GROMACS .gro file of C-alpha atoms in nm:
model
  458
    1MET     CA    1   0.000   0.000   0.000
    2LYS     CA    2   0.137   0.337  -0.105
    3LYS     CA    3   0.131   0.599   0.167
    4ARG     CA    4   0.020   0.952   0.076
    5ILE     CA    5   0.274   1.229   0.130
    6GLY     CA    6   0.163   1.589   0.197
    7SER     CA    7  -0.127   1.763   0.366
    8TYR     CA    8  -0.331   1.864   0.061
    9PRO     CA    9  -0.496   1.653  -0.207
   10GLY     CA   10  -0.357   1.660  -0.557
   11VAL     CA   11  -0.587   1.824  -0.811
   12ARG     CA   12  -0.556   1.800  -1.187
   13ILE     CA   13  -0.594   2.137  -1.359
   14GLU     CA   14  -0.764   2.175  -1.697
   15GLY     CA   15  -0.876   2.486  -1.880
   16GLY     CA   16  -1.198   2.525  -2.074
   17GLY     CA   17  -1.463   2.566  -1.804
   18ARG     CA   18  -1.743   2.777  -1.951
   19THR     CA   19  -2.016   2.816  -1.692
   20VAL     CA   20  -1.800   2.896  -1.389
   21VAL     CA   21  -1.804   3.261  -1.272
   22SER     CA   22  -1.517   3.391  -1.059
   23GLN     CA   23  -1.572   3.698  -0.839
   24ALA     CA   24  -1.940   3.601  -0.839
   25GLY     CA   25  -1.990   3.791  -0.514
   26GLY     CA   26  -1.928   4.107  -0.714
   27VAL     CA   27  -2.300   4.097  -0.801
   28LEU     CA   28  -2.348   4.266  -0.462
   29LEU     CA   29  -2.168   4.574  -0.594
   30VAL     CA   30  -2.347   4.555  -0.930
   31GLU     CA   31  -2.686   4.544  -0.759
   32THR     CA   32  -2.581   4.835  -0.535
   33VAL     CA   33  -2.494   5.035  -0.847
   34ARG     CA   34  -2.836   4.960  -0.997
   35LYS     CA   35  -3.040   5.040  -0.686
   36ALA     CA   36  -2.844   5.357  -0.616
   37GLY     CA   37  -2.877   5.473  -0.976
   38LEU     CA   38  -2.503   5.529  -0.994
   39ASP     CA   39  -2.475   5.390  -1.347
   40THR     CA   40  -2.731   5.627  -1.495
   41ALA     CA   41  -2.598   5.926  -1.297
   42ILE     CA   42  -2.236   5.875  -1.406
   43SER     CA   43  -2.340   5.808  -1.766
   44ALA     CA   44  -2.546   6.128  -1.777
   45ALA     CA   45  -2.262   6.329  -1.622
   46LEU     CA   46  -2.007   6.206  -1.878
   47THR     CA   47  -2.233   6.240  -2.184
   48PRO     CA   48  -2.032   6.541  -2.314
   49TRP     CA   49  -1.727   6.314  -2.343
   50ARG     CA   50  -1.900   6.044  -2.550
   51LYS     CA   51  -1.778   6.049  -2.909
   52PRO     CA   52  -2.016   5.994  -3.202
   53ARG     CA   53  -2.064   5.626  -3.290
   54ALA     CA   54  -1.874   5.522  -2.974
   55VAL     CA   55  -1.940   5.161  -2.877
   56HIS     CA   56  -1.873   5.203  -2.504
   57ASP     CA   57  -2.036   5.460  -2.278
   58PRO     CA   58  -1.778   5.673  -2.086
   59GLY     CA   59  -1.981   5.642  -1.767
   60LYS     CA   60  -1.984   5.262  -1.789
   61ILE     CA   61  -1.608   5.258  -1.858
   62LEU     CA   62  -1.532   5.472  -1.552
   63LEU     CA   63  -1.768   5.269  -1.335
   64ASP     CA   64  -1.611   4.942  -1.455
   65VAL     CA   65  -1.269   5.063  -1.342
   66ALA     CA   66  -1.418   5.163  -1.004
   67LEU     CA   67  -1.575   4.817  -0.968
   68ALA     CA   68  -1.239   4.655  -1.048
   69VAL     CA   69  -1.072   4.872  -0.781
   70ALA     CA   70  -1.345   4.783  -0.529
   71LEU     CA   71  -1.278   4.413  -0.602
   72GLY     CA   72  -0.908   4.460  -0.527
   73GLY     CA   73  -0.752   4.601  -0.846
   74ASP     CA   74  -0.492   4.876  -0.827
   75CYS     CA   75  -0.439   4.978  -1.189
   76LEU     CA   76  -0.644   5.039  -1.505
   77ALA     CA   77  -0.549   4.702  -1.657
   78ASP     CA   78  -0.721   4.518  -1.370
   79VAL     CA   79  -1.053   4.590  -1.540
   80ALA     CA   80  -0.974   4.265  -1.723
   81MET     CA   81  -1.130   4.069  -1.433
   82LEU     CA   82  -1.466   4.226  -1.527
   83ARG     CA   83  -1.411   4.176  -1.899
   84ALA     CA   84  -1.371   3.804  -1.835
   85GLU     CA   85  -1.725   3.782  -1.688
   86PRO     CA   86  -1.960   3.958  -1.936
   87ALA     CA   87  -2.261   3.766  -1.804
   88VAL     CA   88  -2.224   3.949  -1.469
   89PHE     CA   89  -2.060   4.280  -1.560
   90GLY     CA   90  -2.175   4.330  -1.919
   91PRO     CA   91  -1.951   4.438  -2.207
   92VAL     CA   92  -1.626   4.595  -2.083
   93ALA     CA   93  -1.403   4.823  -2.291
   94SER     CA   94  -1.052   4.724  -2.397
   95ASP     CA   95  -0.745   4.853  -2.216
   96PRO     CA   96  -0.661   5.111  -2.490
   97THR     CA   97  -1.019   5.245  -2.477
   98VAL     CA   98  -1.000   5.279  -2.098
   99SER     CA   99  -0.666   5.461  -2.120
  100ARG     CA  100  -0.795   5.699  -2.386
  101LEU     CA  101  -1.094   5.791  -2.170
  102ILE     CA  102  -0.872   5.868  -1.869
  103ASP     CA  103  -0.652   6.086  -2.091
  104THR     CA  104  -0.956   6.267  -2.232
  105LEU     CA  105  -1.104   6.335  -1.889
  106SER     CA  106  -0.769   6.450  -1.750
  107VAL     CA  107  -0.733   6.703  -2.033
  108SER     CA  108  -1.076   6.844  -1.944
  109GLY     CA  109  -0.949   6.909  -1.592
  110GLU     CA  110  -1.194   7.063  -1.345
  111LYS     CA  111  -1.488   7.032  -1.585
  112ALA     CA  112  -1.472   6.652  -1.581
  113LEU     CA  113  -1.403   6.640  -1.206
  114ARG     CA  114  -1.706   6.861  -1.134
  115ALA     CA  115  -1.928   6.637  -1.347
  116ILE     CA  116  -1.818   6.321  -1.166
  117ARG     CA  117  -1.851   6.482  -0.823
  118ALA     CA  118  -2.198   6.617  -0.899
  119ALA     CA  119  -2.315   6.268  -0.998
  120ARG     CA  120  -2.172   6.120  -0.678
  121ALA     CA  121  -2.345   6.384  -0.464
  122GLU     CA  122  -2.678   6.317  -0.636
  123VAL     CA  123  -2.650   5.942  -0.576
  124ARG     CA  124  -2.531   5.990  -0.217
  125ARG     CA  125  -2.856   6.168  -0.129
  126ARG     CA  126  -3.057   5.878  -0.269
  127VAL     CA  127  -2.850   5.615  -0.086
  128TRP     CA  128  -2.890   5.795   0.246
  129ARG     CA  129  -3.267   5.806   0.192
  130LEU     CA  130  -3.269   5.433   0.115
  131ALA     CA  131  -3.056   5.355   0.421
  132ASP     CA  132  -3.302   5.543   0.646
  133ARG     CA  133  -3.200   5.480   1.007
  134LYS     CA  134  -2.867   5.326   0.899
  135ALA     CA  135  -2.762   5.644   0.720
  136PRO     CA  136  -2.483   5.856   0.873
  137ASP     CA  137  -2.728   6.146   0.917
  138ALA     CA  138  -2.992   5.936   1.096
  139GLY     CA  139  -2.936   6.141   1.413
  140GLY     CA  140  -2.987   6.469   1.232
  141THR     CA  141  -2.616   6.554   1.223
  142VAL     CA  142  -2.320   6.475   0.996
  143THR     CA  143  -1.953   6.455   1.098
  144VAL     CA  144  -1.679   6.506   0.838
  145ASP     CA  145  -1.319   6.418   0.926
  146LEU     CA  146  -1.037   6.581   0.728
  147ASP     CA  147  -0.697   6.413   0.731
  148GLY     CA  148  -0.387   6.386   0.517
  149VAL     CA  149  -0.275   6.058   0.360
  150LEU     CA  150   0.078   5.981   0.246
  151VAL     CA  151   0.095   5.788  -0.082
  152ILE     CA  152   0.437   5.647  -0.167
  153ALA     CA  153   0.562   5.681  -0.526
  154HIS     CA  154   0.780   5.391  -0.641
  155SER     CA  155   0.875   5.566  -0.966
  156ASP     CA  156   0.916   5.921  -1.093
  157LYS     CA  157   0.567   6.076  -1.111
  158GLU     CA  158   0.460   6.434  -1.168
  159ASP     CA  159   0.444   6.634  -0.839
  160ALA     CA  160   0.595   6.350  -0.637
  161ALA     CA  161   0.825   6.498  -0.372
  162PRO     CA  162   0.993   6.413  -0.040
  163THR     CA  163   0.739   6.391   0.244
  164TRP     CA  164   0.766   6.493   0.609
  165LYS     CA  165   0.813   6.123   0.696
  166ARG     CA  166   1.124   6.108   0.477
  167THR     CA  167   0.948   5.908   0.210
  168TYR     CA  168   0.878   6.009  -0.150
  169GLY     CA  169   0.537   6.054  -0.311
  170HIS     CA  170   0.217   6.254  -0.268
  171HIS     CA  171   0.026   6.395   0.027
  172PRO     CA  172  -0.347   6.412  -0.063
  173LEU     CA  173  -0.589   6.569   0.185
  174MET     CA  174  -0.905   6.364   0.220
  175GLY     CA  175  -1.243   6.396   0.388
  176PHE     CA  176  -1.463   6.113   0.519
  177VAL     CA  177  -1.815   6.108   0.660
  178ASP     CA  178  -1.806   5.931   0.995
  179HIS     CA  179  -2.054   5.641   1.009
  180GLY     CA  180  -2.008   5.604   1.384
  181PRO     CA  181  -1.951   5.272   1.560
  182GLY     CA  182  -2.207   5.095   1.341
  183GLY     CA  183  -2.028   5.114   1.008
  184THR     CA  184  -1.736   5.234   0.802
  185GLY     CA  185  -1.687   5.584   0.663
  186GLU     CA  186  -1.739   5.709   0.309
  187PRO     CA  187  -1.517   5.954   0.117
  188VAL     CA  188  -1.642   6.303   0.033
  189ALA     CA  189  -1.321   6.485  -0.060
  190ALA     CA  190  -0.980   6.408  -0.206
  191LEU     CA  191  -0.740   6.691  -0.282
  192LEU     CA  192  -0.426   6.570  -0.459
  193ARG     CA  193  -0.113   6.750  -0.337
  194PRO     CA  194   0.263   6.709  -0.378
  195GLY     CA  195   0.448   6.509  -0.115
  196ASN     CA  196   0.600   6.822   0.037
  197ALA     CA  197   0.263   6.994   0.086
  198GLY     CA  198   0.243   7.152   0.431
  199SER     CA  199   0.024   7.006   0.704
  200ASN     CA  200  -0.104   7.340   0.837
  201THR     CA  201  -0.206   7.481   0.498
  202ALA     CA  202  -0.534   7.666   0.556
  203THR     CA  203  -0.613   7.706   0.185
  204ASP     CA  204  -0.594   7.328   0.133
  205HIS     CA  205  -0.818   7.260   0.433
  206ILE     CA  206  -1.071   7.513   0.307
  207ALA     CA  207  -1.066   7.357  -0.041
  208ALA     CA  208  -1.110   7.006   0.102
  209ALA     CA  209  -1.393   7.123   0.327
  210GLN     CA  210  -1.568   7.283   0.029
  211LEU     CA  211  -1.541   6.958  -0.167
  212ALA     CA  212  -1.678   6.765   0.129
  213LEU     CA  213  -1.973   6.998   0.188
  214ALA     CA  214  -2.067   6.984  -0.181
  215GLN     CA  215  -2.109   6.605  -0.145
  216LEU     CA  216  -2.361   6.638   0.139
  217PRO     CA  217  -2.736   6.698   0.104
  218LYS     CA  218  -2.808   7.072   0.084
  219LYS     CA  219  -2.943   7.098   0.438
  220TYR     CA  220  -2.600   6.995   0.572
  221ARG     CA  221  -2.388   7.232   0.365
  222ARG     CA  222  -2.414   7.500   0.632
  223GLY     CA  223  -2.530   7.517   0.990
  224ARG     CA  224  -2.449   7.362   1.326
  225ARG     CA  225  -2.575   7.016   1.224
  226THR     CA  226  -2.251   6.961   1.029
  227LEU     CA  227  -1.935   6.903   1.233
  228ILE     CA  228  -1.591   6.942   1.073
  229ARG     CA  229  -1.319   6.757   1.265
  230THR     CA  230  -0.944   6.777   1.205
  231ASP     CA  231  -0.622   6.711   1.388
  232SER     CA  232  -0.384   6.994   1.475
  233ALA     CA  233  -0.313   7.048   1.104
  234GLY     CA  234  -0.648   7.229   1.086
  235GLY     CA  235  -0.584   7.448   1.390
  236THR     CA  236  -0.500   7.766   1.197
  237HIS     CA  237  -0.656   8.112   1.230
  238ASP     CA  238  -0.766   8.124   0.866
  239PHE     CA  239  -0.935   7.783   0.862
  240VAL     CA  240  -1.117   7.830   1.193
  241ALA     CA  241  -1.229   8.176   1.080
  242TRP     CA  242  -1.362   8.025   0.755
  243LEU     CA  243  -1.557   7.759   0.946
  244ALA     CA  244  -1.710   8.019   1.178
  245LEU     CA  245  -1.786   8.273   0.903
  246ARG     CA  246  -2.123   8.441   0.938
  247GLY     CA  247  -2.382   8.256   0.729
  248ARG     CA  248  -2.181   7.933   0.727
  249TRP     CA  249  -2.210   7.861   1.100
  250LEU     CA  250  -2.052   7.517   1.080
  251SER     CA  251  -1.969   7.329   1.397
  252TYR     CA  252  -1.602   7.244   1.431
  253SER     CA  253  -1.367   7.047   1.651
  254VAL     CA  254  -1.007   7.106   1.544
  255GLY     CA  255  -0.686   7.005   1.715
  256MET     CA  256  -0.452   7.279   1.830
  257VAL     CA  257  -0.076   7.289   1.870
  258ILE     CA  258   0.036   7.339   2.231
  259THR     CA  259   0.201   7.680   2.203
  260GLU     CA  260   0.397   7.847   2.481
  261ALA     CA  261   0.096   8.067   2.562
  262ILE     CA  262  -0.132   7.764   2.595
  263HIS     CA  263   0.131   7.583   2.799
  264GLN     CA  264   0.156   7.869   3.047
  265HIS     CA  265  -0.224   7.886   3.083
  266VAL     CA  266  -0.239   7.512   3.153
  267LEU     CA  267   0.011   7.553   3.437
  268LYS     CA  268  -0.219   7.812   3.597
  269VAL     CA  269  -0.535   7.598   3.588
  270PRO     CA  270  -0.634   7.517   3.949
  271ALA     CA  271  -0.682   7.155   4.048
  272SER     CA  272  -1.054   7.214   4.110
  273ALA     CA  273  -1.106   7.314   3.744
  274TRP     CA  274  -1.002   6.976   3.605
  275THR     CA  275  -1.284   6.732   3.516
  276ALA     CA  276  -1.239   6.358   3.471
  277ALA     CA  277  -1.236   6.249   3.106
  278VAL     CA  278  -1.475   5.976   2.992
  279ASP     CA  279  -1.460   5.680   2.754
  280ALA     CA  280  -1.705   5.590   2.478
  281ASP     CA  281  -1.910   5.377   2.719
  282GLY     CA  282  -1.955   5.673   2.954
  283GLU     CA  283  -1.717   5.539   3.218
  284ILE     CA  284  -1.449   5.761   3.370
  285ARG     CA  285  -1.119   5.740   3.180
  286ASP     CA  286  -0.853   5.647   3.431
  287GLY     CA  287  -0.566   5.895   3.456
  288ALA     CA  288  -0.712   6.160   3.222
  289TRP     CA  289  -0.865   6.501   3.294
  290VAL     CA  290  -0.997   6.793   3.086
  291ALA     CA  291  -1.029   7.166   3.149
  292GLU     CA  292  -1.136   7.472   2.951
  293LEU     CA  293  -0.894   7.761   2.900
  294THR     CA  294  -1.021   8.117   2.904
  295GLY     CA  295  -0.876   8.466   2.898
  296ASP     CA  296  -0.626   8.628   2.663
  297VAL     CA  297  -0.524   8.290   2.518
  298LEU     CA  298  -0.835   8.327   2.295
  299ASP     CA  299  -0.739   8.671   2.164
  300GLY     CA  300  -0.735   8.685   1.784
  301TRP     CA  301  -0.957   8.379   1.742
  302PRO     CA  302  -1.321   8.387   1.621
  303GLU     CA  303  -1.587   8.482   1.873
  304GLY     CA  304  -1.747   8.183   2.043
  305MET     CA  305  -1.441   7.958   2.015
  306ARG     CA  306  -1.371   7.737   2.317
  307LEU     CA  307  -1.028   7.596   2.396
  308ILE     CA  308  -1.027   7.262   2.580
  309VAL     CA  309  -0.715   7.088   2.700
  310ARG     CA  310  -0.664   6.732   2.821
  311LYS     CA  311  -0.389   6.598   3.041
  312GLU     CA  312  -0.326   6.227   3.067
  313ARG     CA  313  -0.066   5.999   3.215
  314PRO     CA  314   0.144   5.874   2.922
  315HIS     CA  315   0.150   5.508   2.834
  316PRO     CA  316   0.441   5.304   2.975
  317GLY     CA  317   0.751   5.370   2.767
  318ALA     CA  318   0.614   5.686   2.602
  319GLN     CA  319   0.848   5.985   2.606
  320LEU     CA  320   0.724   6.323   2.723
  321ARG     CA  321   0.747   6.626   2.495
  322LEU     CA  322   0.863   6.977   2.577
  323THR     CA  323   0.501   7.092   2.571
  324ASP     CA  324   0.394   6.839   2.835
  325ALA     CA  325   0.375   6.937   3.200
  326ASP     CA  326   0.411   6.773   3.542
  327GLY     CA  327   0.463   6.430   3.386
  328MET     CA  328   0.134   6.454   3.193
  329ARG     CA  329   0.081   6.437   2.817
  330LEU     CA  330  -0.109   6.749   2.702
  331THR     CA  331  -0.340   6.774   2.400
  332CYS     CA  332  -0.566   7.060   2.302
  333PHE     CA  333  -0.855   7.129   2.063
  334ALA     CA  334  -1.090   7.413   1.976
  335THR     CA  335  -1.466   7.396   1.926
  336ASN     CA  336  -1.765   7.627   1.900
  337THR     CA  337  -2.018   7.382   2.048
  338LEU     CA  338  -2.203   7.517   2.352
  339GLY     CA  339  -2.426   7.358   2.612
  340ARG     CA  340  -2.243   7.026   2.644
  341PRO     CA  341  -1.999   6.907   2.916
  342ILE     CA  342  -1.636   6.951   2.821
  343ALA     CA  343  -1.566   6.582   2.891
  344GLU     CA  344  -1.829   6.491   2.630
  345LEU     CA  345  -1.679   6.736   2.380
  346GLU     CA  346  -1.332   6.593   2.441
  347LEU     CA  347  -1.462   6.241   2.379
  348ARG     CA  348  -1.627   6.357   2.058
  349HIS     CA  349  -1.298   6.501   1.939
  350ARG     CA  350  -1.102   6.191   2.041
  351LEU     CA  351  -1.335   5.978   1.827
  352ARG     CA  352  -1.172   6.151   1.530
  353ALA     CA  353  -0.933   5.856   1.549
  354ARG     CA  354  -1.202   5.658   1.363
  355ALA     CA  355  -1.082   5.840   1.049
  356GLU     CA  356  -0.793   5.594   1.044
  357ASP     CA  357  -1.038   5.317   0.948
  358PRO     CA  358  -1.150   5.468   0.613
  359ILE     CA  359  -0.790   5.574   0.546
  360ARG     CA  360  -0.682   5.212   0.590
  361ALA     CA  361  -0.967   5.108   0.360
  362ALA     CA  362  -0.852   5.363   0.101
  363ARG     CA  363  -0.497   5.230   0.108
  364SER     CA  364  -0.627   4.881   0.030
  365THR     CA  365  -0.862   5.017  -0.239
  366GLY     CA  366  -0.649   5.182  -0.503
  367LEU     CA  367  -0.459   5.429  -0.284
  368ARG     CA  368  -0.157   5.213  -0.212
  369ASN     CA  369   0.005   5.408  -0.492
  370LEU     CA  370  -0.099   5.638  -0.777
  371PRO     CA  371  -0.060   5.426  -1.092
  372LEU     CA  372  -0.052   5.703  -1.355
  373HIS     CA  373   0.228   5.945  -1.439
  374ARG     CA  374   0.065   6.286  -1.478
  375THR     CA  375  -0.108   6.471  -1.194
  376ALA     CA  376  -0.418   6.538  -1.405
  377GLN     CA  377  -0.456   6.165  -1.468
  378ASN     CA  378  -0.411   6.080  -1.101
  379ARG     CA  379  -0.684   6.329  -1.008
  380ILE     CA  380  -0.921   6.119  -1.218
  381TRP     CA  381  -0.782   5.807  -1.048
  382LEU     CA  382  -0.863   5.962  -0.708
  383GLU     CA  383  -1.225   6.007  -0.819
  384ILE     CA  384  -1.232   5.641  -0.929
  385VAL     CA  385  -1.097   5.536  -0.588
  386GLN     CA  386  -1.367   5.742  -0.416
  387ILE     CA  387  -1.641   5.578  -0.626
  388ALA     CA  388  -1.502   5.236  -0.529
  389LEU     CA  389  -1.496   5.336  -0.161
  390ASP     CA  390  -1.850   5.474  -0.192
  391LEU     CA  391  -1.969   5.135  -0.314
  392LEU     CA  392  -1.780   4.954  -0.037
  393ALA     CA  393  -1.954   5.179   0.219
  394TRP     CA  394  -2.302   5.187   0.060
  395MET     CA  395  -2.334   4.811   0.001
  396PRO     CA  396  -2.288   4.715   0.370
  397MET     CA  397  -2.508   5.007   0.476
  398LEU     CA  398  -2.793   4.889   0.251
  399ALA     CA  399  -2.748   4.511   0.255
  400LEU     CA  400  -2.546   4.378   0.549
  401THR     CA  401  -2.637   4.347   0.915
  402GLY     CA  402  -2.466   4.266   1.243
  403LYS     CA  403  -2.089   4.229   1.249
  404ALA     CA  404  -2.079   4.192   0.870
  405ARG     CA  405  -2.172   4.561   0.845
  406LEU     CA  406  -1.829   4.641   0.995
  407TRP     CA  407  -1.623   4.428   0.756
  408GLU     CA  408  -1.347   4.626   0.588
  409PRO     CA  409  -1.269   4.592   0.215
  410ARG     CA  410  -1.013   4.314   0.256
  411ARG     CA  411  -1.256   4.099   0.451
  412LEU     CA  412  -1.541   4.174   0.210
  413ARG     CA  413  -1.323   4.055  -0.077
  414LEU     CA  414  -1.209   3.741   0.099
  415ARG     CA  415  -1.549   3.630   0.226
  416LEU     CA  416  -1.804   3.768  -0.020
  417PHE     CA  417  -1.665   3.898  -0.349
  418THR     CA  418  -1.436   3.604  -0.426
  419ALA     CA  419  -1.718   3.350  -0.395
  420ALA     CA  420  -1.748   3.135  -0.707
  421GLY     CA  421  -2.072   3.062  -0.890
  422GLN     CA  422  -2.217   2.864  -1.176
  423LEU     CA  423  -2.409   3.040  -1.452
  424VAL     CA  424  -2.716   2.846  -1.561
  425THR     CA  425  -2.939   2.942  -1.853
  426THR     CA  426  -3.296   2.816  -1.834
  427GLY     CA  427  -3.560   2.939  -2.071
  428ARG     CA  428  -3.489   3.310  -2.115
  429ARG     CA  429  -3.340   3.356  -1.769
  430ARG     CA  430  -2.981   3.346  -1.653
  431ILE     CA  431  -2.931   3.225  -1.297
  432LEU     CA  432  -2.608   3.256  -1.099
  433ARG     CA  433  -2.586   2.969  -0.854
  434LEU     CA  434  -2.346   3.036  -0.568
  435ALA     CA  435  -2.140   2.757  -0.413
  436ARG     CA  436  -2.351   2.593  -0.143
  437HIS     CA  437  -2.048   2.490   0.065
  438TRP     CA  438  -1.901   2.843   0.082
  439PRO     CA  439  -1.921   2.952   0.450
  440TRP     CA  440  -2.062   3.297   0.369
  441THR     CA  441  -2.312   3.210   0.096
  442GLY     CA  442  -2.591   3.283   0.346
  443HIS     CA  443  -2.460   3.637   0.392
  444LEU     CA  444  -2.445   3.679   0.015
  445THR     CA  445  -2.797   3.560  -0.059
  446ALA     CA  446  -2.948   3.753   0.233
  447ALA     CA  447  -2.770   4.072   0.124
  448LEU     CA  448  -2.884   4.030  -0.237
  449ASP     CA  449  -3.239   3.975  -0.116
  450ARG     CA  450  -3.231   4.303   0.081
  451LEU     CA  451  -3.095   4.490  -0.222
  452THR     CA  452  -3.359   4.338  -0.449
  453ARG     CA  453  -3.639   4.463  -0.223
  454LEU     CA  454  -3.518   4.823  -0.245
  455PRO     CA  455  -3.711   5.047  -0.488
  456ALA     CA  456  -3.554   5.108  -0.826
  457PRO     CA  457  -3.434   5.465  -0.898
  458GLY     CA  458  -3.684   5.692  -1.067
   0.00000   0.00000   0.00000
């Protein structure tokens, strides 16, 4: 008797399978596109760029690239995974046709970008209405986090430059709508900048905030119901003044650099003025206290601005900075929100750390690097990445429940999108049968059922 050697069975490989569909779970994204009306909105927006007698619609081409990026692609050529499955994704343009469209849109510059962004904003309003109580504005407020993202360049690209982390590449400034603890965030702004772009550049923060507000429903484009959060890069006089401008009245919570003036005021705060900080569950945060600074430290800042400082015992092994005091790590932020305890405001600002989740999702969804050479082309690529991230945020919001709602792109791809299926034609219908033994087929079918029950656009 011959003994088997090895842990895995040997499988003979043969080509020629015709009814097997790879990436069958991608139908979740396709159905999300249909129910959101994203395909018709993008096609209508890019109609001016459709040439006479063109076979492929520019909107469909752009959306195909975004779907490929959402499924894990990181360059234009990865649209081939959709081209291989016409029964699921329809006819897909060739690589030269895709490249020509990107070149054409990049030459049009801001005109093409405005068209794409307007279509995304229109669809976003519809998706939030469909999501109802799962939408990020279900509580009547919207929180937008602005943060910079370093994108490494592995070859010589236009506007690539040394970064503050001693790497080489670009430093886009992005904005994300916070979905809270029940979901991921969705992108609403992406401003492409050279790698040596400054962190405390007020004009860039204003431009990114304008892009973000334009993506929100009109009722959130001004007023206290919209909160803009940033780290200390946004703590500049010009940006805070822009946020608080009369008629705009946005709420803000921006980090501040501990200057010498702030440091001296902290040293004068009496012990009785410090309040215990709290955690997200409402429990007292051990070893952390908050206090509000008043007096001449607010001179020169917009009226109504509050300055709140936190002191906390540093983690074991952490080194203190020159701006720390009495063995405590100091952080500071400014806000114009009134009528709420300062410990609650400090917790709200600390939750800005959730912005790291959508940034991580963006890095794994086309933002690991910028694949094109010219800056104008990479601006179009950034819009494609944002469409892909929109779909990866909208699909769970509309179709998934429980812990699956929190799955990040990598887990969605591993468990749902990579599921295989068999295409069966019966009568005049085409049926995609998913593998029964796949552990997450139940999630797939339940999610597709929820999407199917949603009303069609229009």
